[in-house]
Amino acid sequence: MADSVKEFTDANWKSEVLDSSTPVVVDFWAPWCGPCRMLAPTIEKLATEFGDKVKVGKLNTDENTDTPGSLRISAIPTVLVFHGGKEVDRLVGVNPLNKFKDALEKLGVPV
């Protein structure tokens, strides 16, 4: 995982995601998931491009089961975008970088 990509867990979910003052992009993934591995470079690029404007991270669904269950994550990879502690966008499957940029642009994040 790139240095700019944060690791989210059930334990730090509230402080890192729900209480964040900046928009948060969360990639729900698992090590055995092929499509998740295909999406990883896109998530890393997103984190690098947006730097401090957006918090980008991953949550391993095998190691953290409470949070995905509470958010009705039924397939991975699923990427959720949070703003002000609320889910504002949901992208399921392997999506291109511009889909994520579009979601952030809707929130007023300069792209």
CSV table of C-alpha atoms in Angstrom, one decimal, residues 6-77:
chain,number,residue,atom,x,y,z
A,6,LYS,CA,-4.4,5.2,4.7
A,7,GLU,CA,-5.5,1.9,6.4
A,8,PHE,CA,-9.0,2.1,7.8
A,9,THR,CA,-10.2,-0.4,10.4
A,10,ASP,CA,-13.3,-1.0,12.5
A,11,ALA,CA,-11.4,0.6,15.4
A,12,ASN,CA,-10.4,3.9,13.6
A,13,TRP,CA,-13.5,4.2,11.4
A,14,LYS,CA,-15.2,6.9,13.4
A,15,SER,CA,-12.1,9.1,13.9
A,16,GLU,CA,-10.6,8.6,10.4
A,17,VAL,CA,-13.8,8.6,8.3
A,18,LEU,CA,-16.9,9.8,10.1
A,19,ASP,CA,-15.2,12.7,12.0
A,20,SER,CA,-13.0,13.7,9.1
A,21,SER,CA,-13.0,17.4,8.1
A,22,THR,CA,-12.1,16.5,4.5
A,23,PRO,CA,-13.9,14.2,2.0
A,24,VAL,CA,-12.9,10.5,2.5
A,25,VAL,CA,-12.7,7.8,-0.2
A,26,VAL,CA,-12.8,4.3,1.2
A,27,ASP,CA,-11.9,1.2,-0.8
A,28,PHE,CA,-13.4,-2.0,0.7
A,29,TRP,CA,-11.2,-4.9,-0.4
A,30,ALA,CA,-9.7,-8.3,0.5
A,31,PRO,CA,-6.3,-9.8,-0.4
A,32,TRP,CA,-7.9,-12.7,-2.3
A,33,CYS,CA,-10.0,-10.5,-4.5
A,34,GLY,CA,-8.6,-10.2,-8.0
A,35,PRO,CA,-10.7,-7.1,-9.1
A,36,CYS,CA,-9.6,-5.4,-5.8
A,37,ARG,CA,-5.9,-5.9,-6.8
A,38,MET,CA,-6.8,-4.5,-10.3
A,39,LEU,CA,-8.3,-1.4,-8.6
A,40,ALA,CA,-5.4,-0.8,-6.2
A,41,PRO,CA,-3.2,1.3,-8.6
A,42,THR,CA,-6.1,3.6,-9.3
A,43,ILE,CA,-6.7,4.1,-5.5
A,44,GLU,CA,-3.0,4.8,-5.0
A,45,LYS,CA,-3.0,7.3,-7.9
A,46,LEU,CA,-6.1,9.0,-6.5
A,47,ALA,CA,-4.4,9.4,-3.1
A,48,THR,CA,-1.2,10.8,-4.6
A,49,GLU,CA,-3.1,13.3,-6.9
A,50,PHE,CA,-5.4,14.7,-4.2
A,51,GLY,CA,-2.9,14.8,-1.3
A,52,ASP,CA,-4.3,16.7,1.7
A,53,LYS,CA,-7.6,17.7,-0.1
A,54,VAL,CA,-9.1,14.2,0.3
A,55,LYS,CA,-8.4,11.3,2.6
A,56,VAL,CA,-8.0,8.1,0.7
A,57,GLY,CA,-7.8,4.7,2.3
A,58,LYS,CA,-8.6,1.0,2.2
A,59,LEU,CA,-10.5,-1.2,4.6
A,60,ASN,CA,-9.7,-5.0,4.5
A,61,THR,CA,-13.2,-6.7,4.8
A,62,ASP,CA,-11.7,-10.0,6.0
A,63,GLU,CA,-10.0,-8.3,9.0
A,64,ASN,CA,-12.8,-5.8,9.7
A,65,THR,CA,-16.3,-7.2,9.4
A,66,ASP,CA,-18.4,-4.7,11.5
A,67,THR,CA,-18.0,-1.6,9.3
A,68,PRO,CA,-18.8,-3.3,5.9
A,69,GLY,CA,-21.7,-5.1,7.4
A,70,SER,CA,-23.2,-1.9,8.8
A,71,LEU,CA,-22.8,-0.2,5.4
A,72,ARG,CA,-24.4,-3.1,3.5
A,73,ILE,CA,-21.2,-3.8,1.5
A,74,SER,CA,-22.2,-7.0,-0.4
A,75,ALA,CA,-19.6,-7.0,-3.1
A,76,ILE,CA,-15.9,-6.0,-3.3
A,77,PRO,CA,-14.4,-3.9,-4.5
